[in-house]
Amino acid sequence: MIYDILIIGGGPAGLTAATYGCRAGKSVLVLEKETFGGQITWSPKVENFPGFVSISGAELGDRFMEQAMEQGAEVELEEAVSVSMEGEIKTVTCASGAEFKGRSLIIAAGAKPRMLGIEREAELVGNGVCYCAVCDGAFYKGKAVAVNGGGNSALQDALLLSEKCSRVYLIHRRDSFRGEAKLVEALKQRQNVEFVMNSRISALLGGDELEGIEVKTGEESREIPVEGLFVAIGHAPDLGAFGSLIELDGGGYAASGEDCLTKSAGVFVAGDCREKTVRQLTTAVSDGSAAALAACAWLDS
Ligand code: NAP
């Protein structure tokens, strides 16, 4: 089967694009490599998405998916690893070897957690080094942990972990946070949270499992015993597989404007993988609708 619109990425951008595409009468397939709902499924509470005073990210993700499927979108849990174009037909090849064809393509691949880039980080992933407090926080119940970062993810992670961990060290490289003041205030009320400001993690300590971190504040070094380190220093795009179809900016994001167009006819980008100043749920769903309508206009032209 050749779909009208193939969508790579089942996060808020991709699923919104699917809903809009289906409502315009197009056949749509969404490919997602990991979790439908995307990054937002890691947020314990979303309180800034219009229409919901408070909702868990996982539930919101489920609702995006339910809505897209209700409109007729098909979904597959598959990791797209390459795309080729023969005339107007785009063929997406997946890690499993499966191939899917579409007349138009929307790349809504999102972004993956940024790594600290310090020694032994990759080796200790799963043995103390984590990138998702919602997914892995429960393993550290009653234990001391650290969170690194100063954005909303780090603040939310620290809040969540402070409910179950004995102590939470929030390590940030500046003297103020980029995340919401309301979350910072909530953290200040927690007795088991310690702010470690103007500081960077310089080493990961322990053997096969993390036992502590070395933190540098100016010229001073301090060792903090923790069994878990939650790295929450933002996300970076992973668009290498699509490099021949789209132009990338200096940071590796898809160089495309709000129209979501790319240099390739019939190929569009949407969501966090696109060059933009504000990466939020609301801007991702905005992109999803813009990209789908652009794809529909291109298909109908
Ligand atoms: P972010 O806002 O980009 O924050 C990343 C943080 O990590 C910044 O404080 C940054 O420090 C720090 N950082 C970056 N590289 C670092 C490094 N190499 N070493 C140490 N620290 C480093 O990322 P985010 O918190 O993941 O949030 C991403 C977007 O999603 C944001 O727009 C956020 O508001 C949104 N979000 C929304 C919700 C929600 O509930 N609606 C939840 C989570 C996230 P500097 O401040 O010094 O640059």
mmCIF file of C-alpha atoms in Angstrom, residues 16-216:
data_model
loop_
_atom_site.group_PDB
_atom_site.id
_atom_site.type_symbol
_atom_site.label_atom_id
_atom_site.label_comp_id
_atom_site.label_asym_id
_atom_site.label_seq_id
_atom_site.Cartn_x
_atom_site.Cartn_y
_atom_site.Cartn_z
ATOM 1 C CA THR A 16 -1.489 15.916 15.552
ATOM 2 C CA ALA A 17 -0.335 15.721 11.925
ATOM 3 C CA ALA A 18 -2.039 12.312 11.688
ATOM 4 C CA THR A 19 -5.329 13.683 13.032
ATOM 5 C CA TYR A 20 -5.273 16.610 10.584
ATOM 6 C CA GLY A 21 -4.260 14.404 7.657
ATOM 7 C CA CYS A 22 -7.051 11.890 8.317
ATOM 8 C CA ARG A 23 -9.638 14.636 8.722
ATOM 9 C CA ALA A 24 -8.617 15.902 5.272
ATOM 10 C CA GLY A 25 -9.467 12.459 3.886
ATOM 11 C CA LYS A 26 -5.895 11.183 3.470
ATOM 12 C CA SER A 27 -4.575 7.731 4.348
ATOM 13 C CA VAL A 28 -1.996 8.106 7.110
ATOM 14 C CA LEU A 29 0.558 5.811 8.754
ATOM 15 C CA VAL A 30 2.544 6.868 11.845
ATOM 16 C CA LEU A 31 5.844 5.104 12.632
ATOM 17 C CA GLU A 32 7.130 5.363 16.207
ATOM 18 C CA LYS A 33 10.304 3.703 17.448
ATOM 19 C CA GLU A 34 9.676 3.738 21.209
ATOM 20 C CA THR A 35 6.643 5.284 22.893
ATOM 21 C CA PHE A 36 3.593 6.813 21.250
ATOM 22 C CA GLY A 37 3.138 10.197 22.910
ATOM 23 C CA GLY A 38 6.871 10.963 22.714
ATOM 24 C CA GLN A 39 8.872 12.896 25.318
ATOM 25 C CA ILE A 40 5.765 14.155 27.055
ATOM 26 C CA THR A 41 5.014 10.661 28.395
ATOM 27 C CA TRP A 42 7.950 11.241 30.779
ATOM 28 C CA SER A 43 6.313 14.303 32.374
ATOM 29 C CA PRO A 44 4.446 13.407 35.571
ATOM 30 C CA LYS A 45 2.234 16.484 35.333
ATOM 31 C CA VAL A 46 1.488 18.788 32.429
ATOM 32 C CA GLU A 47 -0.140 22.008 33.554
ATOM 33 C CA ASN A 48 0.418 24.274 30.570
ATOM 34 C CA PHE A 49 -1.449 22.529 27.767
ATOM 35 C CA PRO A 50 -4.626 24.482 27.004
ATOM 36 C CA GLY A 51 -7.821 22.777 28.066
ATOM 37 C CA PHE A 52 -6.252 20.706 30.860
ATOM 38 C CA VAL A 53 -5.652 22.221 34.294
ATOM 39 C CA SER A 54 -3.423 19.241 35.082
ATOM 40 C CA ILE A 55 -2.910 15.932 33.303
ATOM 41 C CA SER A 56 -0.136 13.339 33.319
ATOM 42 C CA GLY A 57 2.013 13.364 30.199
ATOM 43 C CA ALA A 58 1.329 9.662 29.678
ATOM 44 C CA GLU A 59 -2.428 10.230 29.672
ATOM 45 C CA LEU A 60 -2.145 13.204 27.351
ATOM 46 C CA GLY A 61 0.001 11.106 24.985
ATOM 47 C CA ASP A 62 -2.612 8.337 25.054
ATOM 48 C CA ARG A 63 -5.305 10.854 24.207
ATOM 49 C CA PHE A 64 -3.330 12.207 21.222
ATOM 50 C CA MET A 65 -2.979 8.643 19.974
ATOM 51 C CA GLU A 66 -6.629 7.699 20.588
ATOM 52 C CA GLN A 67 -7.752 10.799 18.709
ATOM 53 C CA ALA A 68 -5.510 10.097 15.701
ATOM 54 C CA MET A 69 -6.642 6.455 15.522
ATOM 55 C CA GLU A 70 -10.299 7.402 15.947
ATOM 56 C CA GLN A 71 -9.867 9.557 12.829
ATOM 57 C CA GLY A 72 -8.467 6.569 10.942
ATOM 58 C CA ALA A 73 -4.689 6.825 11.341
ATOM 59 C CA GLU A 74 -2.723 3.583 11.262
ATOM 60 C CA VAL A 75 0.241 3.193 13.599
ATOM 61 C CA GLU A 76 3.269 0.886 13.677
ATOM 62 C CA LEU A 77 5.938 0.476 16.344
ATOM 63 C CA GLU A 78 8.910 0.626 13.983
ATOM 64 C CA GLU A 79 12.183 2.572 13.931
ATOM 65 C CA ALA A 80 12.726 4.386 10.642
ATOM 66 C CA VAL A 81 16.404 4.216 9.733
ATOM 67 C CA SER A 82 16.489 5.538 6.174
ATOM 68 C CA VAL A 83 14.354 7.149 3.499
ATOM 69 C CA SER A 84 14.724 6.923 -0.263
ATOM 70 C CA MET A 85 12.831 8.750 -2.996
ATOM 71 C CA GLU A 86 11.900 7.290 -6.372
ATOM 72 C CA GLY A 87 10.051 9.981 -8.256
ATOM 73 C CA GLU A 88 7.304 11.118 -5.954
ATOM 74 C CA ILE A 89 7.210 7.969 -3.814
ATOM 75 C CA LYS A 90 9.086 8.009 -0.534
ATOM 76 C CA THR A 91 10.154 4.648 0.899
ATOM 77 C CA VAL A 92 10.962 4.429 4.598
ATOM 78 C CA THR A 93 13.092 1.472 5.664
ATOM 79 C CA CYS A 94 12.911 0.411 9.306
ATOM 80 C CA ALA A 95 15.388 -1.286 11.641
ATOM 81 C CA SER A 96 13.319 -4.497 11.411
ATOM 82 C CA GLY A 97 13.731 -4.485 7.621
ATOM 83 C CA ALA A 98 10.088 -3.494 7.046
ATOM 84 C CA GLU A 99 9.452 -0.915 4.315
ATOM 85 C CA PHE A 100 6.606 1.580 4.087
ATOM 86 C CA LYS A 101 5.723 3.819 1.150
ATOM 87 C CA GLY A 102 4.077 7.209 1.052
ATOM 88 C CA ARG A 103 3.373 9.977 -1.442
ATOM 89 C CA SER A 104 4.306 12.566 1.175
ATOM 90 C CA LEU A 105 6.416 12.350 4.301
ATOM 91 C CA ILE A 106 6.318 14.263 7.574
ATOM 92 C CA ILE A 107 9.415 13.934 9.743
ATOM 93 C CA ALA A 108 8.404 14.547 13.359
ATOM 94 C CA ALA A 109 11.251 12.602 14.909
ATOM 95 C CA GLY A 110 11.561 14.789 18.022
ATOM 96 C CA ALA A 111 14.786 14.872 19.956
ATOM 97 C CA LYS A 112 16.702 12.539 22.243
ATOM 98 C CA PRO A 113 18.102 13.331 25.725
ATOM 99 C CA ARG A 114 21.404 15.189 25.646
ATOM 100 C CA MET A 115 24.280 13.418 27.380
ATOM 101 C CA LEU A 116 26.667 15.158 29.774
ATOM 102 C CA GLY A 117 29.625 13.893 27.791
ATOM 103 C CA ILE A 118 31.752 12.947 30.791
ATOM 104 C CA GLU A 119 33.849 9.842 31.267
ATOM 105 C CA ARG A 120 32.017 6.579 32.086
ATOM 106 C CA GLU A 121 28.578 8.104 31.387
ATOM 107 C CA ALA A 122 27.629 5.639 28.641
ATOM 108 C CA GLU A 123 29.006 2.686 30.627
ATOM 109 C CA LEU A 124 26.879 3.552 33.703
ATOM 110 C CA VAL A 125 23.597 4.028 31.852
ATOM 111 C CA GLY A 126 21.164 1.674 33.613
ATOM 112 C CA ASN A 127 23.575 1.296 36.539
ATOM 113 C CA GLY A 128 22.954 4.660 38.136
ATOM 114 C CA VAL A 129 22.919 7.060 35.201
ATOM 115 C CA CYS A 130 19.372 7.777 33.983
ATOM 116 C CA TYR A 131 17.648 10.202 31.624
ATOM 117 C CA CYS A 132 14.025 9.732 32.720
ATOM 118 C CA ALA A 133 12.841 10.136 36.307
ATOM 119 C CA VAL A 134 9.317 8.970 35.499
ATOM 120 C CA CYS A 135 10.676 5.751 33.976
ATOM 121 C CA ASP A 136 13.470 4.950 36.445
ATOM 122 C CA GLY A 137 12.763 6.955 39.627
ATOM 123 C CA ALA A 138 11.072 4.038 41.392
ATOM 124 C CA PHE A 139 14.372 2.093 41.406
ATOM 125 C CA TYR A 140 15.854 4.721 43.735
ATOM 126 C CA LYS A 141 13.204 4.702 46.463
ATOM 127 C CA GLY A 142 14.796 5.592 49.830
ATOM 128 C CA LYS A 143 18.158 6.360 48.179
ATOM 129 C CA ALA A 144 20.111 9.560 47.581
ATOM 130 C CA VAL A 145 20.097 10.827 43.992
ATOM 131 C CA ALA A 146 21.244 13.830 41.990
ATOM 132 C CA VAL A 147 19.505 15.665 39.173
ATOM 133 C CA ASN A 148 21.522 17.757 36.740
ATOM 134 C CA GLY A 149 19.982 20.650 34.795
ATOM 135 C CA GLY A 150 18.111 23.902 35.260
ATOM 136 C CA GLY A 151 15.116 23.624 32.926
ATOM 137 C CA ASN A 152 11.572 22.409 33.545
ATOM 138 C CA SER A 153 12.582 18.771 33.053
ATOM 139 C CA ALA A 154 15.222 18.937 35.790
ATOM 140 C CA LEU A 155 12.885 20.796 38.166
ATOM 141 C CA GLN A 156 10.046 18.346 37.564
ATOM 142 C CA ASP A 157 12.391 15.381 37.926
ATOM 143 C CA ALA A 158 13.728 16.732 41.232
ATOM 144 C CA LEU A 159 10.193 17.266 42.542
ATOM 145 C CA LEU A 160 9.108 13.781 41.560
ATOM 146 C CA LEU A 161 12.227 12.149 43.022
ATOM 147 C CA SER A 162 11.942 14.128 46.270
ATOM 148 C CA GLU A 163 8.699 12.242 46.940
ATOM 149 C CA LYS A 164 10.431 8.870 47.094
ATOM 150 C CA CYS A 165 14.192 9.391 47.496
ATOM 151 C CA SER A 166 15.936 10.097 50.804
ATOM 152 C CA ARG A 167 17.845 13.083 49.378
ATOM 153 C CA VAL A 168 17.887 14.920 46.060
ATOM 154 C CA TYR A 169 20.821 17.108 45.010
ATOM 155 C CA LEU A 170 19.826 19.484 42.223
ATOM 156 C CA ILE A 171 22.979 20.464 40.389
ATOM 157 C CA HIS A 172 22.905 23.393 37.995
ATOM 158 C CA ARG A 173 25.685 25.237 36.227
ATOM 159 C CA ARG A 174 24.203 28.738 36.833
ATOM 160 C CA ASP A 175 22.953 30.699 39.840
ATOM 161 C CA SER A 176 19.372 30.800 38.568
ATOM 162 C CA PHE A 177 17.025 28.399 36.806
ATOM 163 C CA ARG A 178 15.651 28.575 33.308
ATOM 164 C CA GLY A 179 12.572 26.550 34.369
ATOM 165 C CA GLU A 180 9.363 27.894 35.889
ATOM 166 C CA ALA A 181 9.560 29.879 39.166
ATOM 167 C CA LYS A 182 6.566 27.952 40.510
ATOM 168 C CA LEU A 183 8.491 24.670 40.312
ATOM 169 C CA VAL A 184 11.555 26.259 41.980
ATOM 170 C CA GLU A 185 9.343 27.497 44.842
ATOM 171 C CA ALA A 186 7.830 24.034 45.274
ATOM 172 C CA LEU A 187 11.324 22.529 45.481
ATOM 173 C CA LYS A 188 12.421 25.053 48.103
ATOM 174 C CA GLN A 189 9.653 23.716 50.341
ATOM 175 C CA ARG A 190 11.065 20.185 50.222
ATOM 176 C CA GLN A 191 13.314 19.414 53.211
ATOM 177 C CA ASN A 192 15.224 16.674 51.372
ATOM 178 C CA VAL A 193 16.239 18.799 48.360
ATOM 179 C CA GLU A 194 19.625 20.534 48.244
ATOM 180 C CA PHE A 195 20.418 23.093 45.550
ATOM 181 C CA VAL A 196 24.001 22.879 44.284
ATOM 182 C CA MET A 197 24.311 25.968 42.096
ATOM 183 C CA ASN A 198 27.090 27.272 39.830
ATOM 184 C CA SER A 199 28.339 23.708 39.678
ATOM 185 C CA ARG A 200 29.219 21.056 37.145
ATOM 186 C CA ILE A 201 29.601 17.306 37.493
ATOM 187 C CA SER A 202 33.236 16.501 36.796
ATOM 188 C CA ALA A 203 33.359 12.745 37.473
ATOM 189 C CA LEU A 204 31.195 9.702 38.060
ATOM 190 C CA LEU A 205 32.387 7.589 40.994
ATOM 191 C CA GLY A 206 32.016 3.889 41.782
ATOM 192 C CA GLY A 207 32.675 0.524 40.162
ATOM 193 C CA ASP A 208 30.082 -1.261 38.030
ATOM 194 C CA GLU A 209 27.369 0.850 39.668
ATOM 195 C CA LEU A 210 27.293 4.558 40.402
ATOM 196 C CA GLU A 211 28.250 5.345 44.004
ATOM 197 C CA GLY A 212 28.722 9.085 43.820
ATOM 198 C CA ILE A 213 29.564 12.132 41.766
ATOM 199 C CA GLU A 214 32.345 14.665 41.904
ATOM 200 C CA VAL A 215 31.007 18.199 41.592
ATOM 201 C CA LYS A 216 33.078 21.297 40.845
#
